[in-house]
């Protein structure tokens, strides 16, 4: 289906809808991409749902670490559902148009859930810090009430700021074009379509990114510096291996998510390119939710044991 490119005249925005170009530059791969993304989406839904079920049903997994893992799996399902269904719709119908309101809604939910993921990963690192560095106080510090408060705080803390940032971005006039060279409504490609000086908005994006990406990442680094120091001081190699195995899965997810997100939102605008943005976005929107169940199940003996018990009951 041919999409119409719209330009606004003067400084008054006449753009009422955008066009998500997505993977339209690969016309011969549309059917293959739709099959691949459908399989990926179903795998993410089933894998993360399974993680939630086993953490709820297995008595051995009734621990703070797995409570946060269940929250993380729930988040990944929500997070990927903001972008992947739209990608699939565009591939199936070849209708890539999206209204201004739908685009703003998608961006808002994407940013809110992205902020939640940053905070939740920081909370999970704090949980590992207390468990490894202060094991005697762990049951007292990470009690059920504290776990619920940390989880709720992670889910809701970013909501007002990200609603405000979305409103600020979509209050701009869009006169350059209505073609978004991306597969979802993300900040960098939207700002490229705005007319006039967007430097104030770019500074705002950097400030929010520092708050929701850099600060949690620094807290994670602080936690893991203490964790690694404590692990290295353990007297036996077996003890060190066991302690590290409880946090290695989380550390791998942190590297995948924060690495791609940091490069996307904190690098200079002059270094942005559509191809690089799409590739990086695939990592933190699709690859991390896809790998999450595999990373945690394959590297965690308790999760493997719970999966076996669940499967043997069938």
PDB file of C-alpha atoms in Angstrom:
ATOM      1  CA  UNK A   1       0.000   0.000   0.000  1.00  0.00           C
ATOM      2  CA  UNK A   2       1.478   3.316  -1.025  1.00  0.00           C
ATOM      3  CA  UNK A   3       1.912   5.745   1.846  1.00  0.00           C
ATOM      4  CA  UNK A   4       1.479   9.439   1.344  1.00  0.00           C
ATOM      5  CA  UNK A   5       4.140  11.764   2.661  1.00  0.00           C
ATOM      6  CA  UNK A   6       2.703  14.957   4.121  1.00  0.00           C
ATOM      7  CA  UNK A   7       4.508  18.225   4.729  1.00  0.00           C
ATOM      8  CA  UNK A   8       3.180  21.050   6.846  1.00  0.00           C
ATOM      9  CA  UNK A   9       3.241  24.629   5.629  1.00  0.00           C
ATOM     10  CA  UNK A  10       4.659  27.582   7.530  1.00  0.00           C
ATOM     11  CA  UNK A  11       4.866  26.989  11.282  1.00  0.00           C
ATOM     12  CA  UNK A  12       1.420  25.492  11.680  1.00  0.00           C
ATOM     13  CA  UNK A  13       1.362  21.719  11.914  1.00  0.00           C
ATOM     14  CA  UNK A  14      -1.044  20.097   9.471  1.00  0.00           C
ATOM     15  CA  UNK A  15       0.236  16.589  10.213  1.00  0.00           C
ATOM     16  CA  UNK A  16      -2.636  14.579  11.695  1.00  0.00           C
ATOM     17  CA  UNK A  17      -1.041  11.198  11.262  1.00  0.00           C
ATOM     18  CA  UNK A  18       2.406   9.694  10.854  1.00  0.00           C
ATOM     19  CA  UNK A  19       3.689   6.829   8.744  1.00  0.00           C
ATOM     20  CA  UNK A  20       5.914   4.244  10.437  1.00  0.00           C
ATOM     21  CA  UNK A  21       8.349   3.209   7.731  1.00  0.00           C
ATOM     22  CA  UNK A  22       9.555   0.313   9.866  1.00  0.00           C
ATOM     23  CA  UNK A  23      11.077  -2.343   7.611  1.00  0.00           C
ATOM     24  CA  UNK A  24       9.591  -1.021   4.363  1.00  0.00           C
ATOM     25  CA  UNK A  25      13.133  -0.780   2.964  1.00  0.00           C
ATOM     26  CA  UNK A  26      13.099  -4.601   2.853  1.00  0.00           C
ATOM     27  CA  UNK A  27      10.125  -5.201   0.502  1.00  0.00           C
ATOM     28  CA  UNK A  28      11.105  -8.776  -0.366  1.00  0.00           C
ATOM     29  CA  UNK A  29      11.291  -9.816   3.288  1.00  0.00           C
ATOM     30  CA  UNK A  30       7.899  -8.616   4.515  1.00  0.00           C
ATOM     31  CA  UNK A  31       6.335 -12.092   4.785  1.00  0.00           C
ATOM     32  CA  UNK A  32       9.452 -13.574   6.368  1.00  0.00           C
ATOM     33  CA  UNK A  33       9.663 -10.717   8.889  1.00  0.00           C
ATOM     34  CA  UNK A  34       5.989 -11.140   9.806  1.00  0.00           C
ATOM     35  CA  UNK A  35       6.543 -14.862  10.481  1.00  0.00           C
ATOM     36  CA  UNK A  36       9.740 -14.201  12.471  1.00  0.00           C
ATOM     37  CA  UNK A  37       8.189 -11.447  14.606  1.00  0.00           C
ATOM     38  CA  UNK A  38       5.045 -13.518  15.210  1.00  0.00           C
ATOM     39  CA  UNK A  39       7.179 -16.413  16.492  1.00  0.00           C
ATOM     40  CA  UNK A  40       9.233 -14.015  18.613  1.00  0.00           C
ATOM     41  CA  UNK A  41       6.120 -12.429  20.129  1.00  0.00           C
ATOM     42  CA  UNK A  42       4.531 -15.777  20.975  1.00  0.00           C
ATOM     43  CA  UNK A  43       7.841 -16.984  22.442  1.00  0.00           C
ATOM     44  CA  UNK A  44       8.129 -13.877  24.626  1.00  0.00           C
ATOM     45  CA  UNK A  45       4.543 -14.212  25.840  1.00  0.00           C
ATOM     46  CA  UNK A  46       4.817 -17.934  26.602  1.00  0.00           C
ATOM     47  CA  UNK A  47       8.340 -17.808  28.076  1.00  0.00           C
ATOM     48  CA  UNK A  48       7.693 -14.899  30.428  1.00  0.00           C
ATOM     49  CA  UNK A  49       4.234 -16.213  31.363  1.00  0.00           C
ATOM     50  CA  UNK A  50       5.837 -19.528  32.304  1.00  0.00           C
ATOM     51  CA  UNK A  51       8.319 -17.693  34.531  1.00  0.00           C
ATOM     52  CA  UNK A  52       5.428 -15.934  36.293  1.00  0.00           C
ATOM     53  CA  UNK A  53       3.517 -19.211  36.796  1.00  0.00           C
ATOM     54  CA  UNK A  54       6.421 -21.171  38.267  1.00  0.00           C
ATOM     55  CA  UNK A  55       7.428 -18.342  40.639  1.00  0.00           C
ATOM     56  CA  UNK A  56       3.839 -18.244  41.913  1.00  0.00           C
ATOM     57  CA  UNK A  57       3.277 -22.005  42.222  1.00  0.00           C
ATOM     58  CA  UNK A  58       6.594 -23.441  43.371  1.00  0.00           C
ATOM     59  CA  UNK A  59       7.221 -23.137  47.153  1.00  0.00           C
ATOM     60  CA  UNK A  60      10.997 -23.121  46.585  1.00  0.00           C
ATOM     61  CA  UNK A  61      10.659 -19.903  44.593  1.00  0.00           C
ATOM     62  CA  UNK A  62       8.751 -17.941  47.247  1.00  0.00           C
ATOM     63  CA  UNK A  63      11.702 -15.629  47.778  1.00  0.00           C
ATOM     64  CA  UNK A  64      12.265 -11.900  47.096  1.00  0.00           C
ATOM     65  CA  UNK A  65      14.560 -12.659  44.161  1.00  0.00           C
ATOM     66  CA  UNK A  66      11.808 -14.570  42.352  1.00  0.00           C
ATOM     67  CA  UNK A  67       9.115 -12.086  43.388  1.00  0.00           C
ATOM     68  CA  UNK A  68      11.064  -9.426  41.487  1.00  0.00           C
ATOM     69  CA  UNK A  69      11.693 -11.861  38.630  1.00  0.00           C
ATOM     70  CA  UNK A  70       7.915 -12.381  38.295  1.00  0.00           C
ATOM     71  CA  UNK A  71       7.475  -8.595  38.200  1.00  0.00           C
ATOM     72  CA  UNK A  72      10.223  -8.353  35.602  1.00  0.00           C
ATOM     73  CA  UNK A  73       8.592 -11.036  33.428  1.00  0.00           C
ATOM     74  CA  UNK A  74       5.225  -9.235  33.699  1.00  0.00           C
ATOM     75  CA  UNK A  75       6.940  -6.017  32.702  1.00  0.00           C
ATOM     76  CA  UNK A  76       8.581  -7.646  29.676  1.00  0.00           C
ATOM     77  CA  UNK A  77       5.178  -8.864  28.446  1.00  0.00           C
ATOM     78  CA  UNK A  78       3.727  -5.339  28.765  1.00  0.00           C
ATOM     79  CA  UNK A  79       6.849  -3.726  27.319  1.00  0.00           C
ATOM     80  CA  UNK A  80       6.986  -5.839  24.170  1.00  0.00           C
ATOM     81  CA  UNK A  81       3.197  -5.555  23.693  1.00  0.00           C
ATOM     82  CA  UNK A  82       3.573  -1.800  23.200  1.00  0.00           C
ATOM     83  CA  UNK A  83       5.637  -2.248  20.039  1.00  0.00           C
ATOM     84  CA  UNK A  84       5.424  -5.742  18.540  1.00  0.00           C
ATOM     85  CA  UNK A  85       1.648  -5.909  17.824  1.00  0.00           C
ATOM     86  CA  UNK A  86       1.959  -2.649  15.883  1.00  0.00           C
ATOM     87  CA  UNK A  87       4.941  -4.005  13.947  1.00  0.00           C
ATOM     88  CA  UNK A  88       2.950  -7.128  13.083  1.00  0.00           C
ATOM     89  CA  UNK A  89      -0.095  -5.071  12.049  1.00  0.00           C
ATOM     90  CA  UNK A  90       2.066  -2.963   9.720  1.00  0.00           C
ATOM     91  CA  UNK A  91       3.663  -6.060   8.191  1.00  0.00           C
ATOM     92  CA  UNK A  92       0.373  -7.941   7.752  1.00  0.00           C
ATOM     93  CA  UNK A  93      -1.648  -5.068   6.292  1.00  0.00           C
ATOM     94  CA  UNK A  94       1.139  -2.935   4.779  1.00  0.00           C
ATOM     95  CA  UNK A  95      -0.789   0.002   6.240  1.00  0.00           C
ATOM     96  CA  UNK A  96       1.873   1.871   8.169  1.00  0.00           C
ATOM     97  CA  UNK A  97      -0.141   4.959   9.083  1.00  0.00           C
ATOM     98  CA  UNK A  98      -0.621   5.836  12.763  1.00  0.00           C
ATOM     99  CA  UNK A  99      -2.631   8.728  14.165  1.00  0.00           C
ATOM    100  CA  UNK A 100      -1.030  11.464  16.249  1.00  0.00           C
ATOM    101  CA  UNK A 101      -2.902  10.271  19.349  1.00  0.00           C
ATOM    102  CA  UNK A 102      -1.969   6.611  18.839  1.00  0.00           C
ATOM    103  CA  UNK A 103       1.650   7.575  18.291  1.00  0.00           C
ATOM    104  CA  UNK A 104       1.702   9.684  21.468  1.00  0.00           C
ATOM    105  CA  UNK A 105       0.015   6.879  23.428  1.00  0.00           C
ATOM    106  CA  UNK A 106       2.522   4.318  22.196  1.00  0.00           C
ATOM    107  CA  UNK A 107       5.455   6.564  23.081  1.00  0.00           C
ATOM    108  CA  UNK A 108       4.037   7.353  26.526  1.00  0.00           C
ATOM    109  CA  UNK A 109       3.546   3.694  27.480  1.00  0.00           C
ATOM    110  CA  UNK A 110       6.907   2.768  26.000  1.00  0.00           C
ATOM    111  CA  UNK A 111       8.689   5.439  28.063  1.00  0.00           C
ATOM    112  CA  UNK A 112       6.793   4.604  31.273  1.00  0.00           C
ATOM    113  CA  UNK A 113       7.548   0.891  30.967  1.00  0.00           C
ATOM    114  CA  UNK A 114      11.153   1.647  29.996  1.00  0.00           C
ATOM    115  CA  UNK A 115      11.536   3.714  33.186  1.00  0.00           C
ATOM    116  CA  UNK A 116       9.977   0.858  35.164  1.00  0.00           C
ATOM    117  CA  UNK A 117      12.507  -1.569  33.707  1.00  0.00           C
ATOM    118  CA  UNK A 118      15.419   0.672  34.706  1.00  0.00           C
ATOM    119  CA  UNK A 119      14.147   0.997  38.281  1.00  0.00           C
ATOM    120  CA  UNK A 120      13.232  -2.677  38.573  1.00  0.00           C
ATOM    121  CA  UNK A 121      16.689  -3.769  37.412  1.00  0.00           C
ATOM    122  CA  UNK A 122      18.170  -1.449  40.052  1.00  0.00           C
ATOM    123  CA  UNK A 123      15.877  -2.943  42.713  1.00  0.00           C
ATOM    124  CA  UNK A 124      16.895  -6.464  41.663  1.00  0.00           C
ATOM    125  CA  UNK A 125      20.560  -5.530  42.017  1.00  0.00           C
ATOM    126  CA  UNK A 126      19.853  -4.128  45.501  1.00  0.00           C
ATOM    127  CA  UNK A 127      18.169  -7.414  46.404  1.00  0.00           C
ATOM    128  CA  UNK A 128      21.299  -9.315  45.335  1.00  0.00           C
ATOM    129  CA  UNK A 129      23.491  -6.836  47.230  1.00  0.00           C
ATOM    130  CA  UNK A 130      21.618  -7.426  50.494  1.00  0.00           C
ATOM    131  CA  UNK A 131      21.528 -11.212  49.939  1.00  0.00           C
ATOM    132  CA  UNK A 132      25.272 -11.507  49.311  1.00  0.00           C
ATOM    133  CA  UNK A 133      26.761  -8.681  51.363  1.00  0.00           C
ATOM    134  CA  UNK A 134      24.390  -8.817  54.361  1.00  0.00           C
ATOM    135  CA  UNK A 135      22.978 -12.359  54.351  1.00  0.00           C
ATOM    136  CA  UNK A 136      22.094 -12.382  58.068  1.00  0.00           C
ATOM    137  CA  UNK A 137      19.939  -9.270  57.711  1.00  0.00           C
ATOM    138  CA  UNK A 138      18.431 -10.332  54.368  1.00  0.00           C
ATOM    139  CA  UNK A 139      15.121 -11.764  55.700  1.00  0.00           C
ATOM    140  CA  UNK A 140      14.614  -8.671  57.848  1.00  0.00           C
ATOM    141  CA  UNK A 141      15.532  -6.077  55.204  1.00  0.00           C
ATOM    142  CA  UNK A 142      13.835  -7.735  52.211  1.00  0.00           C
ATOM    143  CA  UNK A 143      10.568  -8.595  53.933  1.00  0.00           C
ATOM    144  CA  UNK A 144       7.326  -8.918  51.959  1.00  0.00           C
ATOM    145  CA  UNK A 145       6.206  -5.351  52.672  1.00  0.00           C
ATOM    146  CA  UNK A 146       9.529  -3.924  51.503  1.00  0.00           C
ATOM    147  CA  UNK A 147       9.453  -6.050  48.346  1.00  0.00           C
ATOM    148  CA  UNK A 148       5.937  -4.846  47.460  1.00  0.00           C
ATOM    149  CA  UNK A 149       6.890  -1.204  48.119  1.00  0.00           C
ATOM    150  CA  UNK A 150      10.000  -1.472  45.923  1.00  0.00           C
ATOM    151  CA  UNK A 151       8.037  -3.173  43.140  1.00  0.00           C
ATOM    152  CA  UNK A 152       5.167  -0.649  43.237  1.00  0.00           C
ATOM    153  CA  UNK A 153       7.654   2.224  43.349  1.00  0.00           C
ATOM    154  CA  UNK A 154       9.383   0.859  40.250  1.00  0.00           C
ATOM    155  CA  UNK A 155       6.089   0.606  38.355  1.00  0.00           C
ATOM    156  CA  UNK A 156       4.692   4.054  39.186  1.00  0.00           C
ATOM    157  CA  UNK A 157       7.712   6.361  39.666  1.00  0.00           C
ATOM    158  CA  UNK A 158       8.152   7.160  35.993  1.00  0.00           C
ATOM    159  CA  UNK A 159       4.487   7.739  35.128  1.00  0.00           C
ATOM    160  CA  UNK A 160       4.118  11.513  35.792  1.00  0.00           C
ATOM    161  CA  UNK A 161       7.491  12.444  34.285  1.00  0.00           C
ATOM    162  CA  UNK A 162       6.996  10.385  31.133  1.00  0.00           C
ATOM    163  CA  UNK A 163       3.450  11.673  30.612  1.00  0.00           C
ATOM    164  CA  UNK A 164       4.880  15.197  30.862  1.00  0.00           C
ATOM    165  CA  UNK A 165       7.708  14.430  28.453  1.00  0.00           C
ATOM    166  CA  UNK A 166       5.323  12.881  25.905  1.00  0.00           C
ATOM    167  CA  UNK A 167       3.018  15.918  26.117  1.00  0.00           C
ATOM    168  CA  UNK A 168       6.022  18.231  25.669  1.00  0.00           C
ATOM    169  CA  UNK A 169       7.228  16.405  22.551  1.00  0.00           C
ATOM    170  CA  UNK A 170       3.805  16.184  20.910  1.00  0.00           C
ATOM    171  CA  UNK A 171       3.107  19.855  21.605  1.00  0.00           C
ATOM    172  CA  UNK A 172       5.724  20.584  18.929  1.00  0.00           C
ATOM    173  CA  UNK A 173       4.767  21.493  15.364  1.00  0.00           C
ATOM    174  CA  UNK A 174       5.647  18.841  12.793  1.00  0.00           C
ATOM    175  CA  UNK A 175       6.387  20.367   9.422  1.00  0.00           C
ATOM    176  CA  UNK A 176       9.396  18.502   8.040  1.00  0.00           C
ATOM    177  CA  UNK A 177       7.547  15.335   7.082  1.00  0.00           C
ATOM    178  CA  UNK A 178       5.176  12.746   8.534  1.00  0.00           C
ATOM    179  CA  UNK A 179       7.432   9.767   7.780  1.00  0.00           C
ATOM    180  CA  UNK A 180       8.900   8.165  10.906  1.00  0.00           C
ATOM    181  CA  UNK A 181      11.961   6.157   9.904  1.00  0.00           C
ATOM    182  CA  UNK A 182      11.490   3.656  12.708  1.00  0.00           C
ATOM    183  CA  UNK A 183       9.245   0.719  13.641  1.00  0.00           C
ATOM    184  CA  UNK A 184       7.604   2.511  16.590  1.00  0.00           C
ATOM    185  CA  UNK A 185       7.108   6.044  17.893  1.00  0.00           C
ATOM    186  CA  UNK A 186      10.399   6.699  19.659  1.00  0.00           C
ATOM    187  CA  UNK A 187      11.792  10.068  20.725  1.00  0.00           C
ATOM    188  CA  UNK A 188      14.780  10.549  18.325  1.00  0.00           C
ATOM    189  CA  UNK A 189      12.878   9.957  15.036  1.00  0.00           C
ATOM    190  CA  UNK A 190       9.907  12.052  16.234  1.00  0.00           C
ATOM    191  CA  UNK A 191      12.139  15.013  17.121  1.00  0.00           C
ATOM    192  CA  UNK A 192      13.640  14.857  13.616  1.00  0.00           C
ATOM    193  CA  UNK A 193      10.204  15.684  12.178  1.00  0.00           C
ATOM    194  CA  UNK A 194       9.671  18.779  14.344  1.00  0.00           C
ATOM    195  CA  UNK A 195      10.153  22.197  12.807  1.00  0.00           C
ATOM    196  CA  UNK A 196      12.026  24.985  14.545  1.00  0.00           C
ATOM    197  CA  UNK A 197      14.576  24.752  17.311  1.00  0.00           C
ATOM    198  CA  UNK A 198      14.234  21.547  19.357  1.00  0.00           C
ATOM    199  CA  UNK A 199      17.330  22.086  21.516  1.00  0.00           C
ATOM    200  CA  UNK A 200      15.276  22.686  24.683  1.00  0.00           C
ATOM    201  CA  UNK A 201      13.408  19.424  24.102  1.00  0.00           C
ATOM    202  CA  UNK A 202      16.667  17.592  23.450  1.00  0.00           C
ATOM    203  CA  UNK A 203      18.084  18.868  26.751  1.00  0.00           C
ATOM    204  CA  UNK A 204      14.887  17.705  28.450  1.00  0.00           C
ATOM    205  CA  UNK A 205      15.266  14.246  26.900  1.00  0.00           C
ATOM    206  CA  UNK A 206      18.868  14.058  28.124  1.00  0.00           C
ATOM    207  CA  UNK A 207      17.835  15.161  31.619  1.00  0.00           C
ATOM    208  CA  UNK A 208      15.081  12.543  31.838  1.00  0.00           C
ATOM    209  CA  UNK A 209      17.407   9.891  30.399  1.00  0.00           C
ATOM    210  CA  UNK A 210      19.992  10.750  33.057  1.00  0.00           C
ATOM    211  CA  UNK A 211      17.317  10.409  35.744  1.00  0.00           C
ATOM    212  CA  UNK A 212      15.785   7.158  34.529  1.00  0.00           C
ATOM    213  CA  UNK A 213      18.748   5.478  32.827  1.00  0.00           C
ATOM    214  CA  UNK A 214      22.002   6.839  34.243  1.00  0.00           C
ATOM    215  CA  UNK A 215      20.970   7.046  37.922  1.00  0.00           C
ATOM    216  CA  UNK A 216      19.620   3.452  38.147  1.00  0.00           C
ATOM    217  CA  UNK A 217      22.670   2.261  36.224  1.00  0.00           C
ATOM    218  CA  UNK A 218      25.010   3.985  38.697  1.00  0.00           C
ATOM    219  CA  UNK A 219      23.104   2.359  41.573  1.00  0.00           C
ATOM    220  CA  UNK A 220      23.512  -1.011  39.863  1.00  0.00           C
ATOM    221  CA  UNK A 221      27.245  -0.398  39.422  1.00  0.00           C
ATOM    222  CA  UNK A 222      27.549   0.565  43.097  1.00  0.00           C
ATOM    223  CA  UNK A 223      25.683  -2.590  44.149  1.00  0.00           C
ATOM    224  CA  UNK A 224      27.789  -4.850  41.968  1.00  0.00           C
ATOM    225  CA  UNK A 225      31.071  -3.272  43.059  1.00  0.00           C
ATOM    226  CA  UNK A 226      30.144  -4.265  46.619  1.00  0.00           C
ATOM    227  CA  UNK A 227      28.875  -7.673  45.480  1.00  0.00           C
ATOM    228  CA  UNK A 228      32.048  -8.494  43.525  1.00  0.00           C
ATOM    229  CA  UNK A 229      34.236  -7.309  46.402  1.00  0.00           C
ATOM    230  CA  UNK A 230      32.314  -9.548  48.814  1.00  0.00           C
ATOM    231  CA  UNK A 231      32.410 -12.554  46.457  1.00  0.00           C
ATOM    232  CA  UNK A 232      36.174 -12.246  45.960  1.00  0.00           C
ATOM    233  CA  UNK A 233      36.683 -12.219  49.729  1.00  0.00           C
ATOM    234  CA  UNK A 234      34.876 -15.549  50.200  1.00  0.00           C
ATOM    235  CA  UNK A 235      37.300 -18.274  51.374  1.00  0.00           C
ATOM    236  CA  UNK A 236      36.327 -21.076  48.964  1.00  0.00           C
ATOM    237  CA  UNK A 237      36.014 -21.293  45.195  1.00  0.00           C
ATOM    238  CA  UNK A 238      32.715 -23.150  45.600  1.00  0.00           C
ATOM    239  CA  UNK A 239      31.296 -20.327  47.701  1.00  0.00           C
ATOM    240  CA  UNK A 240      32.420 -17.734  45.183  1.00  0.00           C
ATOM    241  CA  UNK A 241      30.901 -19.672  42.281  1.00  0.00           C
ATOM    242  CA  UNK A 242      27.596 -20.148  44.111  1.00  0.00           C
ATOM    243  CA  UNK A 243      27.364 -16.472  45.075  1.00  0.00           C
ATOM    244  CA  UNK A 244      28.179 -15.276  41.570  1.00  0.00           C
ATOM    245  CA  UNK A 245      25.660 -17.667  39.978  1.00  0.00           C
ATOM    246  CA  UNK A 246      22.810 -15.946  41.849  1.00  0.00           C
ATOM    247  CA  UNK A 247      23.506 -12.593  40.181  1.00  0.00           C
ATOM    248  CA  UNK A 248      25.162 -13.447  36.836  1.00  0.00           C
ATOM    249  CA  UNK A 249      21.819 -13.760  35.009  1.00  0.00           C
ATOM    250  CA  UNK A 250      20.679 -10.351  36.219  1.00  0.00           C
ATOM    251  CA  UNK A 251      24.027  -8.818  35.298  1.00  0.00           C
ATOM    252  CA  UNK A 252      23.736 -10.139  31.731  1.00  0.00           C
ATOM    253  CA  UNK A 253      20.234  -8.630  31.340  1.00  0.00           C
ATOM    254  CA  UNK A 254      21.537  -5.311  32.712  1.00  0.00           C
ATOM    255  CA  UNK A 255      24.350  -5.201  30.149  1.00  0.00           C
ATOM    256  CA  UNK A 256      21.984  -5.982  27.240  1.00  0.00           C
ATOM    257  CA  UNK A 257      19.305  -3.467  28.252  1.00  0.00           C
ATOM    258  CA  UNK A 258      21.351  -0.542  29.553  1.00  0.00           C
ATOM    259  CA  UNK A 259      24.043  -0.877  26.898  1.00  0.00           C
ATOM    260  CA  UNK A 260      21.638  -0.414  23.988  1.00  0.00           C
ATOM    261  CA  UNK A 261      19.394   2.118  25.781  1.00  0.00           C
ATOM    262  CA  UNK A 262      22.335   4.302  26.844  1.00  0.00           C
ATOM    263  CA  UNK A 263      23.770   4.443  23.327  1.00  0.00           C
ATOM    264  CA  UNK A 264      20.327   5.290  21.893  1.00  0.00           C
ATOM    265  CA  UNK A 265      19.323   8.117  24.245  1.00  0.00           C
ATOM    266  CA  UNK A 266      22.594   9.580  25.531  1.00  0.00           C
ATOM    267  CA  UNK A 267      24.696   9.831  22.392  1.00  0.00           C
ATOM    268  CA  UNK A 268      24.801  13.170  20.484  1.00  0.00           C
ATOM    269  CA  UNK A 269      22.052  13.888  17.954  1.00  0.00           C
ATOM    270  CA  UNK A 270      24.666  14.231  15.191  1.00  0.00           C
ATOM    271  CA  UNK A 271      25.554  10.553  15.691  1.00  0.00           C
ATOM    272  CA  UNK A 272      21.974   9.327  15.248  1.00  0.00           C
ATOM    273  CA  UNK A 273      21.193   7.308  12.138  1.00  0.00           C
ATOM    274  CA  UNK A 274      17.944   5.512  11.348  1.00  0.00           C
ATOM    275  CA  UNK A 275      19.611   2.157  10.778  1.00  0.00           C
ATOM    276  CA  UNK A 276      21.612   2.261  14.013  1.00  0.00           C
ATOM    277  CA  UNK A 277      18.584   3.430  16.019  1.00  0.00           C
ATOM    278  CA  UNK A 278      16.470   0.560  14.678  1.00  0.00           C
ATOM    279  CA  UNK A 279      19.155  -2.017  15.447  1.00  0.00           C
ATOM    280  CA  UNK A 280      19.727  -0.748  18.982  1.00  0.00           C
ATOM    281  CA  UNK A 281      15.996  -0.490  19.621  1.00  0.00           C
ATOM    282  CA  UNK A 282      15.559  -4.128  18.622  1.00  0.00           C
ATOM    283  CA  UNK A 283      17.881  -5.079  21.476  1.00  0.00           C
ATOM    284  CA  UNK A 284      16.056  -3.390  24.333  1.00  0.00           C
ATOM    285  CA  UNK A 285      12.507  -3.759  22.934  1.00  0.00           C
ATOM    286  CA  UNK A 286      12.603  -7.328  21.601  1.00  0.00           C
ATOM    287  CA  UNK A 287      15.888  -9.188  22.220  1.00  0.00           C
ATOM    288  CA  UNK A 288      15.999  -8.628  26.009  1.00  0.00           C
ATOM    289  CA  UNK A 289      12.369  -9.749  26.593  1.00  0.00           C
ATOM    290  CA  UNK A 290      13.052 -12.761  24.349  1.00  0.00           C
ATOM    291  CA  UNK A 291      16.243 -13.787  26.151  1.00  0.00           C
ATOM    292  CA  UNK A 292      15.016 -13.030  29.674  1.00  0.00           C
ATOM    293  CA  UNK A 293      13.317 -16.402  30.364  1.00  0.00           C
ATOM    294  CA  UNK A 294      16.191 -18.331  28.777  1.00  0.00           C
ATOM    295  CA  UNK A 295      18.863 -16.402  30.695  1.00  0.00           C
ATOM    296  CA  UNK A 296      17.151 -16.897  34.050  1.00  0.00           C
ATOM    297  CA  UNK A 297      16.072 -20.503  33.486  1.00  0.00           C
ATOM    298  CA  UNK A 298      19.288 -21.866  31.984  1.00  0.00           C
ATOM    299  CA  UNK A 299      21.507 -20.273  34.637  1.00  0.00           C
ATOM    300  CA  UNK A 300      19.362 -20.928  37.708  1.00  0.00           C
ATOM    301  CA  UNK A 301      19.114 -24.387  39.278  1.00  0.00           C
ATOM    302  CA  UNK A 302      15.997 -23.476  41.318  1.00  0.00           C
ATOM    303  CA  UNK A 303      14.134 -22.345  38.190  1.00  0.00           C
ATOM    304  CA  UNK A 304      15.212 -25.467  36.262  1.00  0.00           C
ATOM    305  CA  UNK A 305      14.006 -27.669  39.143  1.00  0.00           C
ATOM    306  CA  UNK A 306      10.668 -25.811  39.273  1.00  0.00           C
ATOM    307  CA  UNK A 307      10.227 -26.205  35.501  1.00  0.00           C
ATOM    308  CA  UNK A 308      10.884 -29.941  35.752  1.00  0.00           C
ATOM    309  CA  UNK A 309       8.340 -30.342  38.537  1.00  0.00           C
ATOM    310  CA  UNK A 310       5.745 -28.379  36.566  1.00  0.00           C
ATOM    311  CA  UNK A 311       6.336 -30.388  33.378  1.00  0.00           C
ATOM    312  CA  UNK A 312       6.262 -33.747  35.204  1.00  0.00           C
ATOM    313  CA  UNK A 313       2.836 -32.895  36.631  1.00  0.00           C
ATOM    314  CA  UNK A 314       1.373 -32.558  33.137  1.00  0.00           C
TER     315      UNK A 314
END
